[in-house]
Amino acid sequence: MGKGGALSEGVLKKIVLSYTYVAIWIFLSFTVIVYNKYILDRKLYNWPYPISLTMIHMAFCSSLAYILVRIFKVVDPVTMSWDLYLKSVVPIGLLYSLSLWLSNSAYIYLSVSFIQMLKALMPVAVYTIGVLLKKEVFKSETMANMISISIGVGIAAYGEAKFDSWGVILQLGAVAFEATRLVMIQILLTSKGITLNPITSLYYVAPCCLVFLFFPWVFVEYPVLRESSSYHLDYVIFGTNSFCAFALNLAVFLLVGKTSALTMNVAGVVKDWLLIAFSWSVIMDTVTPINLFGYALAFLGVAYYNHSKLMALKAKDAQKKSQQPDDEEAGRLLEQREGENNGAKKSESQN
């Protein structure tokens, strides 16, 4: 096979691998969401203890992350002092535990399809908190886009057949805490040159979450569990559920590492539409035309936001590349002048 054929084969292989990673991530993300809904919903498995479920996930993920980092050395741990851990990782762990607690609680009250529609507010929350904490620059065009997303979600909420105010408050709280966590990662870790991939992130953050969740669990869920048969866990159900949650983090590691974070955002949109279709056709959740119209409007806003971010990244890369020839030219001129100066000094010394 010629050189062109080998090149096209290599490109084809990369495309197939990229789509494979996307498919694996969508499948696992889909599975974890539906599985959590199945366990927590009172009409299905009927185990409505979101703190307990989140703690089981964190304990399982902490253990496997420790094995992968310390025993099998799949990834290297980040060099981190206790002072940095307490000031940077612990606050992120607190926000993450609150986000997971509230988002899992919302499954008790809301349909899977409506939760996905509310999650479309994530870019709005991230951008707003980023502006407030001076990590994002306020732009009227971007804010107009955020308002259009919010209006779309508002229309979807208006058309929700089984609207539950408490469930909406829980999900919006989860979005707010998760958005704050994402911004704080930039402030507390990325700005200090510390990058955590999903495995090292679980290694450092999951134990924090477990500790933070223990306190509300003791007062909110433990007394109820102690008095009921629900305290005796079904190891098959909770073991496979926890494994799926951990596998999802590995899939994120592969997807972002082999493609990009933007690819994951686009894949997330596809996953949301699939979940809405699944929720309507299999779980038999009611999805109204107003629901779909509102979410479609929000979806267009999110798609435009992702497109704008991609264009900004491309412009930044182009600017860097355009600066490189200028730097090289300046370096050549400097070397040329130094050579001329050295030559002049030599001629003077010979005279």
mmCIF file of C-alpha atoms in Angstrom, residues 54-329:
data_model
loop_
_atom_site.group_PDB
_atom_site.id
_atom_site.type_symbol
_atom_site.label_atom_id
_atom_site.label_comp_id
_atom_site.label_asym_id
_atom_site.label_seq_id
_atom_site.Cartn_x
_atom_site.Cartn_y
_atom_site.Cartn_z
ATOM 1 C CA THR A 54 -23.249 8.586 46.874
ATOM 2 C CA MET A 55 -21.148 7.364 49.822
ATOM 3 C CA ILE A 56 -21.092 3.837 48.392
ATOM 4 C CA HIS A 57 -19.880 5.281 45.068
ATOM 5 C CA MET A 58 -17.170 7.360 46.776
ATOM 6 C CA ALA A 59 -15.919 4.451 48.913
ATOM 7 C CA PHE A 60 -15.761 2.157 45.877
ATOM 8 C CA CYS A 61 -14.083 4.800 43.664
ATOM 9 C CA SER A 62 -11.571 5.756 46.403
ATOM 10 C CA SER A 63 -10.511 2.124 46.808
ATOM 11 C CA LEU A 64 -10.114 1.427 43.083
ATOM 12 C CA ALA A 65 -8.358 4.758 42.477
ATOM 13 C CA TYR A 66 -5.854 3.921 45.262
ATOM 14 C CA ILE A 67 -5.190 0.501 43.684
ATOM 15 C CA LEU A 68 -4.668 2.024 40.200
ATOM 16 C CA VAL A 69 -2.413 4.854 41.432
ATOM 17 C CA ARG A 70 -0.408 3.195 44.225
ATOM 18 C CA ILE A 71 -0.306 -0.507 43.317
ATOM 19 C CA PHE A 72 -0.634 -0.786 39.526
ATOM 20 C CA LYS A 73 0.792 2.734 38.939
ATOM 21 C CA VAL A 74 -1.480 3.337 35.934
ATOM 22 C CA VAL A 75 -1.014 7.085 36.491
ATOM 23 C CA ASP A 76 1.457 8.998 38.644
ATOM 24 C CA PRO A 77 0.160 10.795 41.760
ATOM 25 C CA VAL A 78 0.517 14.573 41.838
ATOM 26 C CA THR A 79 3.120 15.994 44.196
ATOM 27 C CA MET A 80 1.016 17.797 46.779
ATOM 28 C CA SER A 81 1.696 19.102 50.286
ATOM 29 C CA TRP A 82 -0.857 18.782 53.094
ATOM 30 C CA ASP A 83 -1.228 22.553 53.127
ATOM 31 C CA LEU A 84 -2.093 22.599 49.408
ATOM 32 C CA TYR A 85 -4.410 19.621 49.859
ATOM 33 C CA LEU A 86 -6.349 21.291 52.672
ATOM 34 C CA LYS A 87 -6.608 24.677 50.956
ATOM 35 C CA SER A 88 -7.274 23.489 47.387
ATOM 36 C CA VAL A 89 -8.567 19.910 47.208
ATOM 37 C CA VAL A 90 -10.747 19.865 50.338
ATOM 38 C CA PRO A 91 -12.968 22.822 49.229
ATOM 39 C CA ILE A 92 -13.404 21.144 45.828
ATOM 40 C CA GLY A 93 -14.321 17.887 47.604
ATOM 41 C CA LEU A 94 -16.962 19.730 49.655
ATOM 42 C CA LEU A 95 -18.543 21.240 46.528
ATOM 43 C CA TYR A 96 -18.426 17.899 44.706
ATOM 44 C CA SER A 97 -20.115 16.055 47.595
ATOM 45 C CA LEU A 98 -22.925 18.646 47.715
ATOM 46 C CA SER A 99 -23.359 18.481 43.930
ATOM 47 C CA LEU A 100 -23.605 14.668 43.920
ATOM 48 C CA TRP A 101 -25.916 14.580 46.946
ATOM 49 C CA LEU A 102 -28.400 17.060 45.449
ATOM 50 C CA SER A 103 -28.277 15.664 41.903
ATOM 51 C CA ASN A 104 -28.934 12.115 43.123
ATOM 52 C CA SER A 105 -31.736 13.409 45.378
ATOM 53 C CA ALA A 106 -33.444 14.989 42.351
ATOM 54 C CA TYR A 107 -33.983 11.532 40.796
ATOM 55 C CA ILE A 108 -36.508 10.787 43.554
ATOM 56 C CA TYR A 109 -38.749 13.679 42.478
ATOM 57 C CA LEU A 110 -38.114 14.358 38.761
ATOM 58 C CA SER A 111 -38.101 12.375 35.530
ATOM 59 C CA VAL A 112 -34.825 11.542 33.799
ATOM 60 C CA SER A 113 -35.838 13.614 30.757
ATOM 61 C CA PHE A 114 -36.638 16.750 32.777
ATOM 62 C CA ILE A 115 -33.387 16.480 34.772
ATOM 63 C CA GLN A 116 -31.409 16.456 31.496
ATOM 64 C CA MET A 117 -33.275 19.577 30.390
ATOM 65 C CA LEU A 118 -32.409 21.369 33.646
ATOM 66 C CA LYS A 119 -28.747 20.346 33.250
ATOM 67 C CA ALA A 120 -28.638 22.505 30.105
ATOM 68 C CA LEU A 121 -28.252 25.424 32.543
ATOM 69 C CA MET A 122 -24.697 24.301 33.393
ATOM 70 C CA PRO A 123 -22.956 26.678 30.896
ATOM 71 C CA VAL A 124 -25.085 29.535 32.269
ATOM 72 C CA ALA A 125 -24.036 28.757 35.848
ATOM 73 C CA VAL A 126 -20.339 28.263 34.962
ATOM 74 C CA TYR A 127 -20.180 31.513 32.972
ATOM 75 C CA THR A 128 -22.059 33.557 35.610
ATOM 76 C CA ILE A 129 -19.931 32.272 38.506
ATOM 77 C CA GLY A 130 -16.793 32.721 36.367
ATOM 78 C CA VAL A 131 -17.689 36.382 35.785
ATOM 79 C CA LEU A 132 -18.457 36.943 39.492
ATOM 80 C CA LEU A 133 -15.119 35.382 40.518
ATOM 81 C CA LYS A 134 -13.295 37.231 37.690
ATOM 82 C CA LYS A 135 -12.275 34.091 35.811
ATOM 83 C CA GLU A 136 -14.420 35.017 32.794
ATOM 84 C CA VAL A 137 -14.699 38.340 30.975
ATOM 85 C CA PHE A 138 -18.231 39.714 30.769
ATOM 86 C CA LYS A 139 -19.441 39.941 27.171
ATOM 87 C CA SER A 140 -22.932 41.119 26.291
ATOM 88 C CA GLU A 141 -23.105 38.648 23.370
ATOM 89 C CA THR A 142 -22.258 35.686 25.622
ATOM 90 C CA MET A 143 -24.701 36.849 28.293
ATOM 91 C CA ALA A 144 -27.459 37.145 25.653
ATOM 92 C CA ASN A 145 -26.711 33.542 24.691
ATOM 93 C CA MET A 146 -26.917 32.515 28.374
ATOM 94 C CA ILE A 147 -30.305 34.251 28.646
ATOM 95 C CA SER A 148 -31.573 32.357 25.574
ATOM 96 C CA ILE A 149 -30.527 29.044 27.190
ATOM 97 C CA SER A 150 -32.301 30.046 30.418
ATOM 98 C CA ILE A 151 -35.481 30.980 28.521
ATOM 99 C CA GLY A 152 -35.412 27.602 26.749
ATOM 100 C CA VAL A 153 -35.083 25.734 30.067
ATOM 101 C CA GLY A 154 -37.861 27.924 31.516
ATOM 102 C CA ILE A 155 -40.178 26.959 28.655
ATOM 103 C CA ALA A 156 -39.284 23.274 29.152
ATOM 104 C CA ALA A 157 -40.086 23.606 32.878
ATOM 105 C CA TYR A 158 -43.404 25.301 32.065
ATOM 106 C CA GLY A 159 -44.346 22.353 29.847
ATOM 107 C CA GLU A 160 -43.287 19.689 32.380
ATOM 108 C CA ALA A 161 -46.238 17.379 33.108
ATOM 109 C CA LYS A 162 -44.936 16.189 36.504
ATOM 110 C CA PHE A 163 -43.348 19.391 37.787
ATOM 111 C CA ASP A 164 -42.060 19.138 41.362
ATOM 112 C CA SER A 165 -40.773 22.356 42.975
ATOM 113 C CA TRP A 166 -38.552 20.595 45.528
ATOM 114 C CA GLY A 167 -36.997 18.398 42.845
ATOM 115 C CA VAL A 168 -36.258 21.469 40.700
ATOM 116 C CA ILE A 169 -34.653 23.247 43.682
ATOM 117 C CA LEU A 170 -32.459 20.194 44.328
ATOM 118 C CA GLN A 171 -31.342 19.940 40.679
ATOM 119 C CA LEU A 172 -30.674 23.685 40.370
ATOM 120 C CA GLY A 173 -28.670 23.512 43.592
ATOM 121 C CA ALA A 174 -26.657 20.612 42.147
ATOM 122 C CA VAL A 175 -25.961 22.652 38.988
ATOM 123 C CA ALA A 176 -24.862 25.669 41.080
ATOM 124 C CA PHE A 177 -22.484 23.609 43.256
ATOM 125 C CA GLU A 178 -21.044 21.753 40.237
ATOM 126 C CA ALA A 179 -20.494 25.010 38.330
ATOM 127 C CA THR A 180 -18.778 26.524 41.385
ATOM 128 C CA ARG A 181 -16.583 23.417 41.643
ATOM 129 C CA LEU A 182 -15.504 23.717 37.995
ATOM 130 C CA VAL A 183 -14.578 27.389 38.447
ATOM 131 C CA MET A 184 -12.782 26.691 41.748
ATOM 132 C CA ILE A 185 -10.707 23.978 40.045
ATOM 133 C CA GLN A 186 -9.366 26.721 37.749
ATOM 134 C CA ILE A 187 -8.700 29.061 40.682
ATOM 135 C CA LEU A 188 -7.310 26.594 43.247
ATOM 136 C CA LEU A 189 -5.558 23.999 41.064
ATOM 137 C CA THR A 190 -5.074 24.931 37.396
ATOM 138 C CA SER A 191 -3.716 28.404 38.208
ATOM 139 C CA LYS A 192 -1.068 26.695 40.388
ATOM 140 C CA GLY A 193 -0.030 24.367 37.571
ATOM 141 C CA ILE A 194 -1.773 21.307 39.079
ATOM 142 C CA THR A 195 -3.760 19.151 36.657
ATOM 143 C CA LEU A 196 -5.829 16.224 37.891
ATOM 144 C CA ASN A 197 -7.110 13.625 35.443
ATOM 145 C CA PRO A 198 -10.292 11.698 36.391
ATOM 146 C CA ILE A 199 -8.301 8.917 38.132
ATOM 147 C CA THR A 200 -6.059 11.165 40.250
ATOM 148 C CA SER A 201 -9.067 13.398 40.852
ATOM 149 C CA LEU A 202 -10.917 10.438 42.413
ATOM 150 C CA TYR A 203 -7.754 9.465 44.316
ATOM 151 C CA TYR A 204 -7.585 12.878 46.013
ATOM 152 C CA VAL A 205 -11.206 14.106 46.004
ATOM 153 C CA ALA A 206 -13.330 10.969 46.621
ATOM 154 C CA PRO A 207 -12.056 10.411 50.212
ATOM 155 C CA CYS A 208 -12.944 14.067 50.984
ATOM 156 C CA CYS A 209 -16.453 13.549 49.632
ATOM 157 C CA LEU A 210 -16.860 10.431 51.754
ATOM 158 C CA VAL A 211 -15.910 12.343 54.916
ATOM 159 C CA PHE A 212 -18.157 15.343 54.121
ATOM 160 C CA LEU A 213 -21.149 13.120 53.285
ATOM 161 C CA PHE A 214 -20.750 11.115 56.493
ATOM 162 C CA PHE A 215 -21.988 13.994 58.695
ATOM 163 C CA PRO A 216 -25.382 14.592 57.021
ATOM 164 C CA TRP A 217 -25.762 10.817 56.554
ATOM 165 C CA VAL A 218 -25.532 10.203 60.326
ATOM 166 C CA PHE A 219 -28.414 12.597 61.010
ATOM 167 C CA VAL A 220 -30.565 12.263 57.862
ATOM 168 C CA GLU A 221 -30.408 8.675 56.568
ATOM 169 C CA TYR A 222 -28.697 6.443 59.112
ATOM 170 C CA PRO A 223 -31.589 6.545 61.665
ATOM 171 C CA VAL A 224 -34.075 5.563 58.925
ATOM 172 C CA LEU A 225 -31.829 2.821 57.494
ATOM 173 C CA ARG A 226 -31.182 1.375 60.951
ATOM 174 C CA GLU A 227 -34.906 0.905 61.523
ATOM 175 C CA SER A 228 -35.595 -0.704 58.130
ATOM 176 C CA SER A 229 -34.504 -3.724 56.129
ATOM 177 C CA SER A 230 -32.990 -1.310 53.569
ATOM 178 C CA TYR A 231 -29.837 -1.330 55.675
ATOM 179 C CA HIS A 232 -28.953 -4.742 54.250
ATOM 180 C CA LEU A 233 -27.413 -4.016 50.859
ATOM 181 C CA ASP A 234 -27.878 -6.014 47.684
ATOM 182 C CA TYR A 235 -24.218 -6.399 46.748
ATOM 183 C CA VAL A 236 -24.958 -7.246 43.113
ATOM 184 C CA ILE A 237 -27.074 -4.115 42.561
ATOM 185 C CA PHE A 238 -24.816 -1.702 44.428
ATOM 186 C CA GLY A 239 -21.584 -3.356 43.297
ATOM 187 C CA THR A 240 -22.456 -3.141 39.590
ATOM 188 C CA ASN A 241 -23.831 0.388 40.063
ATOM 189 C CA SER A 242 -20.600 1.536 41.743
ATOM 190 C CA PHE A 243 -18.472 -0.183 39.098
ATOM 191 C CA CYS A 244 -20.387 1.642 36.350
ATOM 192 C CA ALA A 245 -19.782 4.952 38.162
ATOM 193 C CA PHE A 246 -16.037 4.238 38.343
ATOM 194 C CA ALA A 247 -15.910 3.004 34.728
ATOM 195 C CA LEU A 248 -17.545 6.287 33.687
ATOM 196 C CA ASN A 249 -14.606 8.206 35.183
ATOM 197 C CA LEU A 250 -12.179 5.980 33.269
ATOM 198 C CA ALA A 251 -14.182 6.647 30.095
ATOM 199 C CA VAL A 252 -13.901 10.404 30.716
ATOM 200 C CA PHE A 253 -10.122 9.920 31.127
ATOM 201 C CA LEU A 254 -9.944 8.123 27.752
ATOM 202 C CA LEU A 255 -12.337 10.464 25.930
ATOM 203 C CA VAL A 256 -10.693 13.735 27.009
ATOM 204 C CA GLY A 257 -7.169 12.274 26.726
ATOM 205 C CA LYS A 258 -7.657 10.884 23.217
ATOM 206 C CA THR A 259 -9.985 13.559 21.821
ATOM 207 C CA SER A 260 -10.834 16.794 23.676
ATOM 208 C CA ALA A 261 -13.095 18.273 26.360
ATOM 209 C CA LEU A 262 -15.130 19.894 23.572
ATOM 210 C CA THR A 263 -15.773 16.460 22.030
ATOM 211 C CA MET A 264 -17.148 15.352 25.396
ATOM 212 C CA ASN A 265 -19.462 18.393 25.475
ATOM 213 C CA VAL A 266 -20.823 17.545 22.010
ATOM 214 C CA ALA A 267 -21.178 13.866 22.998
ATOM 215 C CA GLY A 268 -23.025 15.041 26.108
ATOM 216 C CA VAL A 269 -25.660 16.733 23.958
ATOM 217 C CA VAL A 270 -26.195 13.492 21.991
ATOM 218 C CA LYS A 271 -26.448 11.577 25.287
ATOM 219 C CA ASP A 272 -29.073 14.009 26.627
ATOM 220 C CA TRP A 273 -31.307 13.542 23.563
ATOM 221 C CA LEU A 274 -30.923 9.752 23.842
ATOM 222 C CA LEU A 275 -31.868 9.895 27.533
ATOM 223 C CA ILE A 276 -34.941 11.990 26.761
ATOM 224 C CA ALA A 277 -35.989 9.469 24.089
ATOM 225 C CA PHE A 278 -35.329 6.548 26.469
ATOM 226 C CA SER A 279 -37.185 8.230 29.322
ATOM 227 C CA TRP A 280 -40.209 8.758 27.082
ATOM 228 C CA SER A 281 -40.254 5.379 25.288
ATOM 229 C CA VAL A 282 -39.042 2.914 27.958
ATOM 230 C CA ILE A 283 -39.575 4.478 31.406
ATOM 231 C CA MET A 284 -42.809 5.980 30.067
ATOM 232 C CA ASP A 285 -42.116 9.486 31.397
ATOM 233 C CA THR A 286 -44.387 12.140 29.938
ATOM 234 C CA VAL A 287 -42.551 14.422 27.478
ATOM 235 C CA THR A 288 -44.744 17.238 26.133
ATOM 236 C CA PRO A 289 -44.272 19.257 22.913
ATOM 237 C CA ILE A 290 -43.600 22.355 25.071
ATOM 238 C CA ASN A 291 -40.871 20.344 26.869
ATOM 239 C CA LEU A 292 -39.201 19.522 23.564
ATOM 240 C CA PHE A 293 -39.556 23.060 22.151
ATOM 241 C CA GLY A 294 -38.002 24.595 25.267
ATOM 242 C CA TYR A 295 -35.140 22.095 25.378
ATOM 243 C CA ALA A 296 -34.508 22.519 21.629
ATOM 244 C CA LEU A 297 -34.141 26.276 22.207
ATOM 245 C CA ALA A 298 -31.749 25.647 25.107
ATOM 246 C CA PHE A 299 -29.876 23.060 23.014
ATOM 247 C CA LEU A 300 -29.285 25.620 20.228
ATOM 248 C CA GLY A 301 -27.921 28.062 22.805
ATOM 249 C CA VAL A 302 -25.558 25.445 24.262
ATOM 250 C CA ALA A 303 -24.441 24.409 20.737
ATOM 251 C CA TYR A 304 -23.691 28.051 19.876
ATOM 252 C CA TYR A 305 -21.767 28.461 23.152
ATOM 253 C CA ASN A 306 -19.629 25.378 22.376
ATOM 254 C CA HIS A 307 -19.065 26.655 18.817
ATOM 255 C CA SER A 308 -17.949 30.055 20.171
ATOM 256 C CA LYS A 309 -15.504 28.359 22.561
ATOM 257 C CA LEU A 310 -14.083 26.287 19.694
ATOM 258 C CA MET A 311 -13.625 29.406 17.537
ATOM 259 C CA ALA A 312 -11.897 31.198 20.438
ATOM 260 C CA LEU A 313 -9.507 28.243 20.930
ATOM 261 C CA LYS A 314 -8.703 28.149 17.206
ATOM 262 C CA ALA A 315 -8.050 31.906 17.174
ATOM 263 C CA LYS A 316 -5.745 31.545 20.188
ATOM 264 C CA ASP A 317 -3.796 28.709 18.515
ATOM 265 C CA ALA A 318 -3.521 30.699 15.281
ATOM 266 C CA GLN A 319 -2.186 33.687 17.223
ATOM 267 C CA LYS A 320 0.444 31.505 18.907
ATOM 268 C CA LYS A 321 1.525 30.050 15.554
ATOM 269 C CA SER A 322 1.745 33.514 13.977
ATOM 270 C CA GLN A 323 3.982 34.679 16.824
ATOM 271 C CA GLN A 324 6.416 31.772 16.392
ATOM 272 C CA PRO A 325 7.904 32.934 13.024
ATOM 273 C CA ASP A 326 8.319 36.445 14.484
ATOM 274 C CA ASP A 327 10.172 35.014 17.477
ATOM 275 C CA GLU A 328 12.357 32.867 15.204
ATOM 276 C CA GLU A 329 13.126 35.877 12.990
#
